[in-house]
mmCIF file of N, CA and C in Angstrom:
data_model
loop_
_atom_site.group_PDB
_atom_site.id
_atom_site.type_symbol
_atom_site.label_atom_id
_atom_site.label_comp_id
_atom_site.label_asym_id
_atom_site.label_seq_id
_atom_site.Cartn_x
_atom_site.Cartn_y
_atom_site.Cartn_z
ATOM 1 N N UNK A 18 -4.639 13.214 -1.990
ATOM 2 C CA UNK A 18 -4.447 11.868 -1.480
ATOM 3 C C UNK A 18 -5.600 11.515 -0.557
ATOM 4 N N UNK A 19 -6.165 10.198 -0.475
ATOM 5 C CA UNK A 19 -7.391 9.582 0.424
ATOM 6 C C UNK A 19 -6.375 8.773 1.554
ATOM 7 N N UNK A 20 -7.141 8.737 2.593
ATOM 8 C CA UNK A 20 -6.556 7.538 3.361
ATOM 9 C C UNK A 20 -7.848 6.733 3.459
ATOM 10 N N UNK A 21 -7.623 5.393 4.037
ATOM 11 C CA UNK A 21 -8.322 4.404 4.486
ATOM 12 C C UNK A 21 -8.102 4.124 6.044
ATOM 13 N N UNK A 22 -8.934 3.461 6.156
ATOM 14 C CA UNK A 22 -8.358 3.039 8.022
ATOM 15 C C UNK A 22 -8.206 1.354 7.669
ATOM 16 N N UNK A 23 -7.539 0.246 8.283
ATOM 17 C CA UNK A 23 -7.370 -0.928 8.066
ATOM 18 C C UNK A 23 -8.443 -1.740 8.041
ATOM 19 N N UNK A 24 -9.558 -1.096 8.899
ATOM 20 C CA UNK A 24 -11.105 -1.891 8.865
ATOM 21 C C UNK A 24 -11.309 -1.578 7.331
ATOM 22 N N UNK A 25 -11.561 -0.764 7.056
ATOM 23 C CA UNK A 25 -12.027 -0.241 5.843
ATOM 24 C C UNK A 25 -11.010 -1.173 4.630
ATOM 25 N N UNK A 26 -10.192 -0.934 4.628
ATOM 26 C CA UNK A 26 -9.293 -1.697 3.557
ATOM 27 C C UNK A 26 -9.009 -2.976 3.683
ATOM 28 N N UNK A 27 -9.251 -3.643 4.876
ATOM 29 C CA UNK A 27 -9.398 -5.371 5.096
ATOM 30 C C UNK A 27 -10.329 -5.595 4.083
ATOM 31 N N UNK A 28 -11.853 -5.001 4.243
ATOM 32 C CA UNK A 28 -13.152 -5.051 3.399
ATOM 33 C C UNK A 28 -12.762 -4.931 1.476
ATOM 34 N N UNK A 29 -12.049 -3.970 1.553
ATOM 35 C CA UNK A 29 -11.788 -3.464 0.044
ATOM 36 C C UNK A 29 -10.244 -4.081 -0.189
ATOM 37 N N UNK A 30 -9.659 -4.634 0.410
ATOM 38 C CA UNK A 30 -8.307 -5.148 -0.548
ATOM 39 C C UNK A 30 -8.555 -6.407 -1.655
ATOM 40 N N UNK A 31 -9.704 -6.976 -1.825
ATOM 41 C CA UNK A 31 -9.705 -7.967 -2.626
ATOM 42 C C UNK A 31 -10.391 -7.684 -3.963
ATOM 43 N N UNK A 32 -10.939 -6.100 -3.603
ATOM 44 C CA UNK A 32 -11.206 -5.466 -4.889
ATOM 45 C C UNK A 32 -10.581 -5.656 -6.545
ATOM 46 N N UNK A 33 -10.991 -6.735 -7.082
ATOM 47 C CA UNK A 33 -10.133 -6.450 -8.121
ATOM 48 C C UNK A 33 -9.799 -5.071 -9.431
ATOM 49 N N UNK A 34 -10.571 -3.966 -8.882
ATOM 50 C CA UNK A 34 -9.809 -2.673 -9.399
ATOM 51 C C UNK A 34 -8.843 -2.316 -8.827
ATOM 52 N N UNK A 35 -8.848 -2.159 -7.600
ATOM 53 C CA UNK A 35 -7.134 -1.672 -6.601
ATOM 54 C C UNK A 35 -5.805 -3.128 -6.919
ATOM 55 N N UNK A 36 -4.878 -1.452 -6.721
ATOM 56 C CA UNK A 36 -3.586 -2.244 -6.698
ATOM 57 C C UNK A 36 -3.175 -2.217 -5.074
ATOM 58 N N UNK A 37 -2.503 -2.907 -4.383
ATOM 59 C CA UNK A 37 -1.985 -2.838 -3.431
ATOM 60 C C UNK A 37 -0.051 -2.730 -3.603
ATOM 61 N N UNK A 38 -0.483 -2.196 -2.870
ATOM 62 C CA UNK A 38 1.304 -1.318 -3.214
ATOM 63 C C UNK A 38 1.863 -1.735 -2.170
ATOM 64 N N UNK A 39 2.796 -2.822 -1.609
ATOM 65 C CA UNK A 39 3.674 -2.936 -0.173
ATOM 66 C C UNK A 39 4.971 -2.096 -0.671
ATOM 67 N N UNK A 40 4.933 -1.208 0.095
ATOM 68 C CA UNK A 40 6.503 -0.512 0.064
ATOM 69 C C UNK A 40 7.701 -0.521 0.564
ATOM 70 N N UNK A 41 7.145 -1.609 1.863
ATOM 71 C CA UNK A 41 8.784 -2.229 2.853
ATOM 72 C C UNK A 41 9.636 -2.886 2.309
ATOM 73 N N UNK A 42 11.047 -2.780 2.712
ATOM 74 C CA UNK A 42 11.781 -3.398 1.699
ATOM 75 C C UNK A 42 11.600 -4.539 1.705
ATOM 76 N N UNK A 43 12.338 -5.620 1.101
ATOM 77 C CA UNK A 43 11.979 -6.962 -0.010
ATOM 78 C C UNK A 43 12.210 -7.824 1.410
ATOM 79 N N UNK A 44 12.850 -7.760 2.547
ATOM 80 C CA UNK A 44 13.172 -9.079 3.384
ATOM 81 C C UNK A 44 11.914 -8.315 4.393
ATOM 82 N N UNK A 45 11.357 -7.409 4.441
ATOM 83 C CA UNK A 45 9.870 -7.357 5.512
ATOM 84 C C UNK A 45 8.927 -7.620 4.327
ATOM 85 N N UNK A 46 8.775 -7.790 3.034
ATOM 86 C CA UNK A 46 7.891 -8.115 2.242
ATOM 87 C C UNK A 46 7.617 -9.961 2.406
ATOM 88 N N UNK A 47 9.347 -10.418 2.089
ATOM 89 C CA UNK A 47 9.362 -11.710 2.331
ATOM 90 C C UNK A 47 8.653 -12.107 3.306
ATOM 91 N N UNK A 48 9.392 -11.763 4.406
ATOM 92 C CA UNK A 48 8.660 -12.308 5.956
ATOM 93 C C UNK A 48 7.406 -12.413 5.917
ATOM 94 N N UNK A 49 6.957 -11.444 5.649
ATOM 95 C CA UNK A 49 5.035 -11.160 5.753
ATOM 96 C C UNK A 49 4.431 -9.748 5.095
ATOM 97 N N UNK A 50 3.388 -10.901 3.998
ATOM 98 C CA UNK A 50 2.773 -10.021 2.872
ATOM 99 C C UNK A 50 1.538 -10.593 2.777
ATOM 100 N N UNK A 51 0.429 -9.750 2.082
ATOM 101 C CA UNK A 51 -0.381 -9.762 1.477
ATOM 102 C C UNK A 51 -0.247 -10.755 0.175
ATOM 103 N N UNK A 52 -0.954 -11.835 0.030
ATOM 104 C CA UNK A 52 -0.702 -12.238 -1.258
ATOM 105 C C UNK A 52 -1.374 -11.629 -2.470
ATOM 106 N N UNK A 53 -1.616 -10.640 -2.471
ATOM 107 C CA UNK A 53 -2.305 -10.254 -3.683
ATOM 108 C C UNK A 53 -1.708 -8.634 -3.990
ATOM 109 N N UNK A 54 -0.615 -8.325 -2.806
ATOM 110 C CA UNK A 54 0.416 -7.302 -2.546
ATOM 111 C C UNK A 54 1.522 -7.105 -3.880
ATOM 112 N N UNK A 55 1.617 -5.683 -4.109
ATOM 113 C CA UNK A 55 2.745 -6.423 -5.289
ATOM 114 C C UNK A 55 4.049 -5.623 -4.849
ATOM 115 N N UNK A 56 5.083 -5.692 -4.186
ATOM 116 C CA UNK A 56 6.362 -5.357 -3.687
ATOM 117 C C UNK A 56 7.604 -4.311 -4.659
ATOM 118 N N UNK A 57 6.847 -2.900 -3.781
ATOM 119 C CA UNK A 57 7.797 -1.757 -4.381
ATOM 120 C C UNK A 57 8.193 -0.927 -3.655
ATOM 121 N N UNK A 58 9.661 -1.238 -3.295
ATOM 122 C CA UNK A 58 9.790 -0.664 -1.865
ATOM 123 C C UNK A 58 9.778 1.044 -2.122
ATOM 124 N N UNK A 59 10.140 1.760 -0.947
ATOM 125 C CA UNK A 59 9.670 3.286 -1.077
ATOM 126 C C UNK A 59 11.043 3.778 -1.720
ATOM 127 N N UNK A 60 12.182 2.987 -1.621
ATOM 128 C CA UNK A 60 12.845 3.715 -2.390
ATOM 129 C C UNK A 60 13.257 3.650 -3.885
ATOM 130 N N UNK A 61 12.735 2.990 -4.188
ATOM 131 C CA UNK A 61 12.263 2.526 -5.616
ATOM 132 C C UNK A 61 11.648 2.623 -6.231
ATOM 133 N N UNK A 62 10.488 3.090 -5.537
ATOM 134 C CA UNK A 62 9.007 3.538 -6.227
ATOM 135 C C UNK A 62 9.029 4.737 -7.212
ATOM 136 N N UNK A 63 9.883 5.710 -6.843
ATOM 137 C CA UNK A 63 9.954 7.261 -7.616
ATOM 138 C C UNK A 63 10.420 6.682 -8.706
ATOM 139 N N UNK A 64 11.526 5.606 -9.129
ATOM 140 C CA UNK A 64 11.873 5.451 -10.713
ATOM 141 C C UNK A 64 11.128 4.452 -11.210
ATOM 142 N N UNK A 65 10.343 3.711 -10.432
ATOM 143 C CA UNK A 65 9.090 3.149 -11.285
ATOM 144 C C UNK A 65 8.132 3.498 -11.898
ATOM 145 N N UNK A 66 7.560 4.782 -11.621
ATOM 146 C CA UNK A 66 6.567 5.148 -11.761
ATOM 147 C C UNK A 66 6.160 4.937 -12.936
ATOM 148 N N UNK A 67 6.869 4.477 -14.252
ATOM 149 C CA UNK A 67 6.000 4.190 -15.463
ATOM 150 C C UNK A 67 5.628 2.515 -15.324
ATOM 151 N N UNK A 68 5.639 1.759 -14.814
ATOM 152 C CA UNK A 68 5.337 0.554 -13.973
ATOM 153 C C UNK A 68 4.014 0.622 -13.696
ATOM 154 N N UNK A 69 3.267 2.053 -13.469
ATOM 155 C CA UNK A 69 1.657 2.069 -12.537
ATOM 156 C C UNK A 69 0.888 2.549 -13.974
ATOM 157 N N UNK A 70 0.043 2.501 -13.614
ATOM 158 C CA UNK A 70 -1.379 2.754 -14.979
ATOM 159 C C UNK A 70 -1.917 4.309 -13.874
ATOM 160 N N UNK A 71 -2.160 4.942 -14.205
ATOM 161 C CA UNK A 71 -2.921 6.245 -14.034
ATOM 162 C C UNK A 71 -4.631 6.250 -13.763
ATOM 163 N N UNK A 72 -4.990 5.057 -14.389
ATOM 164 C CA UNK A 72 -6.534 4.510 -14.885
ATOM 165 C C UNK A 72 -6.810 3.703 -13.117
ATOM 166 N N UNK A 73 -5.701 3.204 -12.562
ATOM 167 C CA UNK A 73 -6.161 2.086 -11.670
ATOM 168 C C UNK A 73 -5.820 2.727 -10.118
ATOM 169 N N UNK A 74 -6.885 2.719 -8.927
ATOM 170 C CA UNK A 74 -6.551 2.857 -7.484
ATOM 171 C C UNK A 74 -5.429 2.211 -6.792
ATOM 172 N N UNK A 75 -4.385 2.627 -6.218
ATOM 173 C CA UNK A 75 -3.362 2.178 -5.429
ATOM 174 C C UNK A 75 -3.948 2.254 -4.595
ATOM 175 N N UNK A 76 -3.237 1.218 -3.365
ATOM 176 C CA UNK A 76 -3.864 1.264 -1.959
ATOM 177 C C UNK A 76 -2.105 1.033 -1.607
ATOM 178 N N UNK A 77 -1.681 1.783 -0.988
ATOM 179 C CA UNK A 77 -0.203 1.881 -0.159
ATOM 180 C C UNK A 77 0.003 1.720 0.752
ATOM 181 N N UNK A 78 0.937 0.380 1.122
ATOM 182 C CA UNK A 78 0.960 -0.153 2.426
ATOM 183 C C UNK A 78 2.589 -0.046 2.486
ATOM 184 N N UNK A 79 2.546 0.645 4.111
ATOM 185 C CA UNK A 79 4.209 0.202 4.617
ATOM 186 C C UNK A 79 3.890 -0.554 5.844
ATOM 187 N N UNK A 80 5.224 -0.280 6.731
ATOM 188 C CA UNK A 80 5.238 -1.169 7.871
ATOM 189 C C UNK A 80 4.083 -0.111 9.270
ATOM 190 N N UNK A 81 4.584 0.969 8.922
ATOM 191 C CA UNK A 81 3.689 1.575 10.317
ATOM 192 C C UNK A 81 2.506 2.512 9.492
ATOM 193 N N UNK A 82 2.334 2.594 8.602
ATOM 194 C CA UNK A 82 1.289 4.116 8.286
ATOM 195 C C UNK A 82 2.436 5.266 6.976
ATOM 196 N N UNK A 83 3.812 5.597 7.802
ATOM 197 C CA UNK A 83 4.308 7.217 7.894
ATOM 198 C C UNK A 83 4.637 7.175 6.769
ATOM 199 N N UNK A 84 5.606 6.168 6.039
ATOM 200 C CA UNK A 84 6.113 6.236 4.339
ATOM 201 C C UNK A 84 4.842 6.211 3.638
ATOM 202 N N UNK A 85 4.017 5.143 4.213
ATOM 203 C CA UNK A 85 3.576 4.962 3.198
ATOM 204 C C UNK A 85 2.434 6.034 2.682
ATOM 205 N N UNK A 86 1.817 7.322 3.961
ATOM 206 C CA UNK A 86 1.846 8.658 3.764
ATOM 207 C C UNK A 86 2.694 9.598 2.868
ATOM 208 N N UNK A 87 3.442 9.666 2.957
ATOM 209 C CA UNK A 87 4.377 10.280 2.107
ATOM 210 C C UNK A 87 4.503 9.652 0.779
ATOM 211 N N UNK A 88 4.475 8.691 0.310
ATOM 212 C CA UNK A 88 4.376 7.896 -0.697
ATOM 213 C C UNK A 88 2.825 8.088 -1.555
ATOM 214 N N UNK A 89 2.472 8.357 -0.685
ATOM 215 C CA UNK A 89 0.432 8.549 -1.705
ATOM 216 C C UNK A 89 0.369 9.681 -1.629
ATOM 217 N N UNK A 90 0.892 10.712 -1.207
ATOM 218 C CA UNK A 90 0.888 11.997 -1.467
ATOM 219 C C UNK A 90 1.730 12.212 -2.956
ATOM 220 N N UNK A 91 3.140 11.539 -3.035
ATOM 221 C CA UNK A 91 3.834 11.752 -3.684
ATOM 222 C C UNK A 91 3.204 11.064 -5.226
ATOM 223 N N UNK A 92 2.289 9.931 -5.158
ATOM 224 C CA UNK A 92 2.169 9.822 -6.184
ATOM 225 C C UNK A 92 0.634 10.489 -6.706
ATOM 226 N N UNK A 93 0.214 10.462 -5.605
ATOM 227 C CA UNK A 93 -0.677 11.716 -6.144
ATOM 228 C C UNK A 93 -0.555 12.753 -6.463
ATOM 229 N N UNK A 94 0.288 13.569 -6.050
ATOM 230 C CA UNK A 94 1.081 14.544 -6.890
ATOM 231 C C UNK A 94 1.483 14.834 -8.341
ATOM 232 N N UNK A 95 1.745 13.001 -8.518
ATOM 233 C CA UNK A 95 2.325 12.826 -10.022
ATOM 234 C C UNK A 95 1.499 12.412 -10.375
ATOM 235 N N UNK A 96 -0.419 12.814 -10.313
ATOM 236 C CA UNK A 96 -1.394 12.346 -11.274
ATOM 237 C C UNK A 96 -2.054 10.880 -10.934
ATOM 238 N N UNK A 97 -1.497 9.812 -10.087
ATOM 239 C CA UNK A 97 -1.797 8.557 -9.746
ATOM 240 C C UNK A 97 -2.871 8.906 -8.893
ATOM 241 N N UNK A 98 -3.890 7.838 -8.133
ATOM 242 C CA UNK A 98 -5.244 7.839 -7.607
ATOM 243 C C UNK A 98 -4.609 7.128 -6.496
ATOM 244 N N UNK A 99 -3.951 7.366 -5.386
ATOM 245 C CA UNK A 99 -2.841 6.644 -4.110
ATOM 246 C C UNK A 99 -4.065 6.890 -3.157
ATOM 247 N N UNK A 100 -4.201 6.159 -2.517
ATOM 248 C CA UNK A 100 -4.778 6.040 -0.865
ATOM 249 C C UNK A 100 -3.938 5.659 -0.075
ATOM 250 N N UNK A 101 -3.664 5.974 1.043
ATOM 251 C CA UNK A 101 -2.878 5.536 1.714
ATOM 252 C C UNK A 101 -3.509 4.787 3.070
ATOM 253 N N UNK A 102 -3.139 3.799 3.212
ATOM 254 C CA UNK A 102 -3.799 2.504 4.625
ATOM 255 C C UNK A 102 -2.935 3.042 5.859
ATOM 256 N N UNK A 103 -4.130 3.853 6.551
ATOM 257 C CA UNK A 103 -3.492 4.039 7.520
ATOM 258 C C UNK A 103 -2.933 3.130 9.141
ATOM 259 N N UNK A 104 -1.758 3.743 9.495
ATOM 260 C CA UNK A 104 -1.641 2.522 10.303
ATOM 261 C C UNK A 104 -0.468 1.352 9.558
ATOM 262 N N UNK A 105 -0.596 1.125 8.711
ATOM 263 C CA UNK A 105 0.587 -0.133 7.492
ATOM 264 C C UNK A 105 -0.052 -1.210 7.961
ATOM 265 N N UNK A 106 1.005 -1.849 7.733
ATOM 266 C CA UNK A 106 0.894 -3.610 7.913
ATOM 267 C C UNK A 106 0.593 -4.102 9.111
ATOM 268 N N UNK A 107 1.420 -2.970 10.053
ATOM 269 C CA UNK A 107 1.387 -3.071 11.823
ATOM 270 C C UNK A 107 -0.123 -3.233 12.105
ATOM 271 N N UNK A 108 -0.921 -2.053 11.911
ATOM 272 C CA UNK A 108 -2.117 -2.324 12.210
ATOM 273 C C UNK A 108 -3.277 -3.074 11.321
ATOM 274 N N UNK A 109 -2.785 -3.119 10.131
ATOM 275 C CA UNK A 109 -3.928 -4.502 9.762
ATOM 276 C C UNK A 109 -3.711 -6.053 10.183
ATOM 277 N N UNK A 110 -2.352 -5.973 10.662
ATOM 278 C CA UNK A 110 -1.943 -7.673 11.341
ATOM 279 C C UNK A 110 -2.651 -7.431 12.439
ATOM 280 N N UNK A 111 -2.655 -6.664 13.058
ATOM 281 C CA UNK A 111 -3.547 -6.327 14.347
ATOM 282 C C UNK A 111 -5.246 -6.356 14.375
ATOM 283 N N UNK A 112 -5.646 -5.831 13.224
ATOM 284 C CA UNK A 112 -6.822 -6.136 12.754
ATOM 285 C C UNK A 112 -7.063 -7.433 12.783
ATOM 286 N N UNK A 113 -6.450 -7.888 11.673
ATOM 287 C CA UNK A 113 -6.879 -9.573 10.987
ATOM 288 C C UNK A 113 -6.822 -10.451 12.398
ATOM 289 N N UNK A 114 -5.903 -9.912 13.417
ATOM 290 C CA UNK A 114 -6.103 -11.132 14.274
ATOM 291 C C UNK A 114 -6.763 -11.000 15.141
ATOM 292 N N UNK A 115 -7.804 -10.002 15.402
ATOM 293 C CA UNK A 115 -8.744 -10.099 16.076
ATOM 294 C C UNK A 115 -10.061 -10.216 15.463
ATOM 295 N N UNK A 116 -9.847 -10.323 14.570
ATOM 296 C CA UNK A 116 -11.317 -11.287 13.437
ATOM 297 C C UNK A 116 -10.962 -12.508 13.449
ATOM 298 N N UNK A 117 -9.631 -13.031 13.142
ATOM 299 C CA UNK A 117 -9.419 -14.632 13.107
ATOM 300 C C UNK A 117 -10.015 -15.095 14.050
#
């Protein structure tokens, strides 16, 4: 598994090879997302897994960093190319608003 730091993945989320993976459940997705995010929460993700392409970079976002660690390990495990954004959503909202 790779991690990123949120500087780093602010730069690279518009990559159109990466997938961005939000893993919080569906009412912290609602509230506030990435629009280019595609919403699979962590406990759902293990029976999706034929849902992901093997060929394409995940970038895995939760709310603080810790699932979504455990989550890019796990699918790296199962052969997927997972990075995990360290920090989550918490710290790239924190990012973005001190560039805004």
């Amino acid at each position: 598994m790779n991690s990123i730091s949120v500087q780093d993945f602010a730069l690279q989320m518009n990559n159109p090879d990466v997938v961005i993976l939000d893993t919080r459940d569906h009412g912290a997705f609602e509230e506030n997302h990435l629009p280019q995010a595609v919403s699979m929460p962590a406990t759902s993700l293990p029976n999706r897994l034929s849902e992901l392409d093997k060929d394409k970079t995940y970038f895995i976002l939760s709310h603080s960093g810790r699932r979504s660690e455990i989550l890019a390990n796990f699918l790296t495990d199962n052969g997927f190319n997972a990075v995990h954004v360290i920090g989550g959503m918490r710290a790239y909202r924190h990012v973005a608003a001190t560039v805004a």
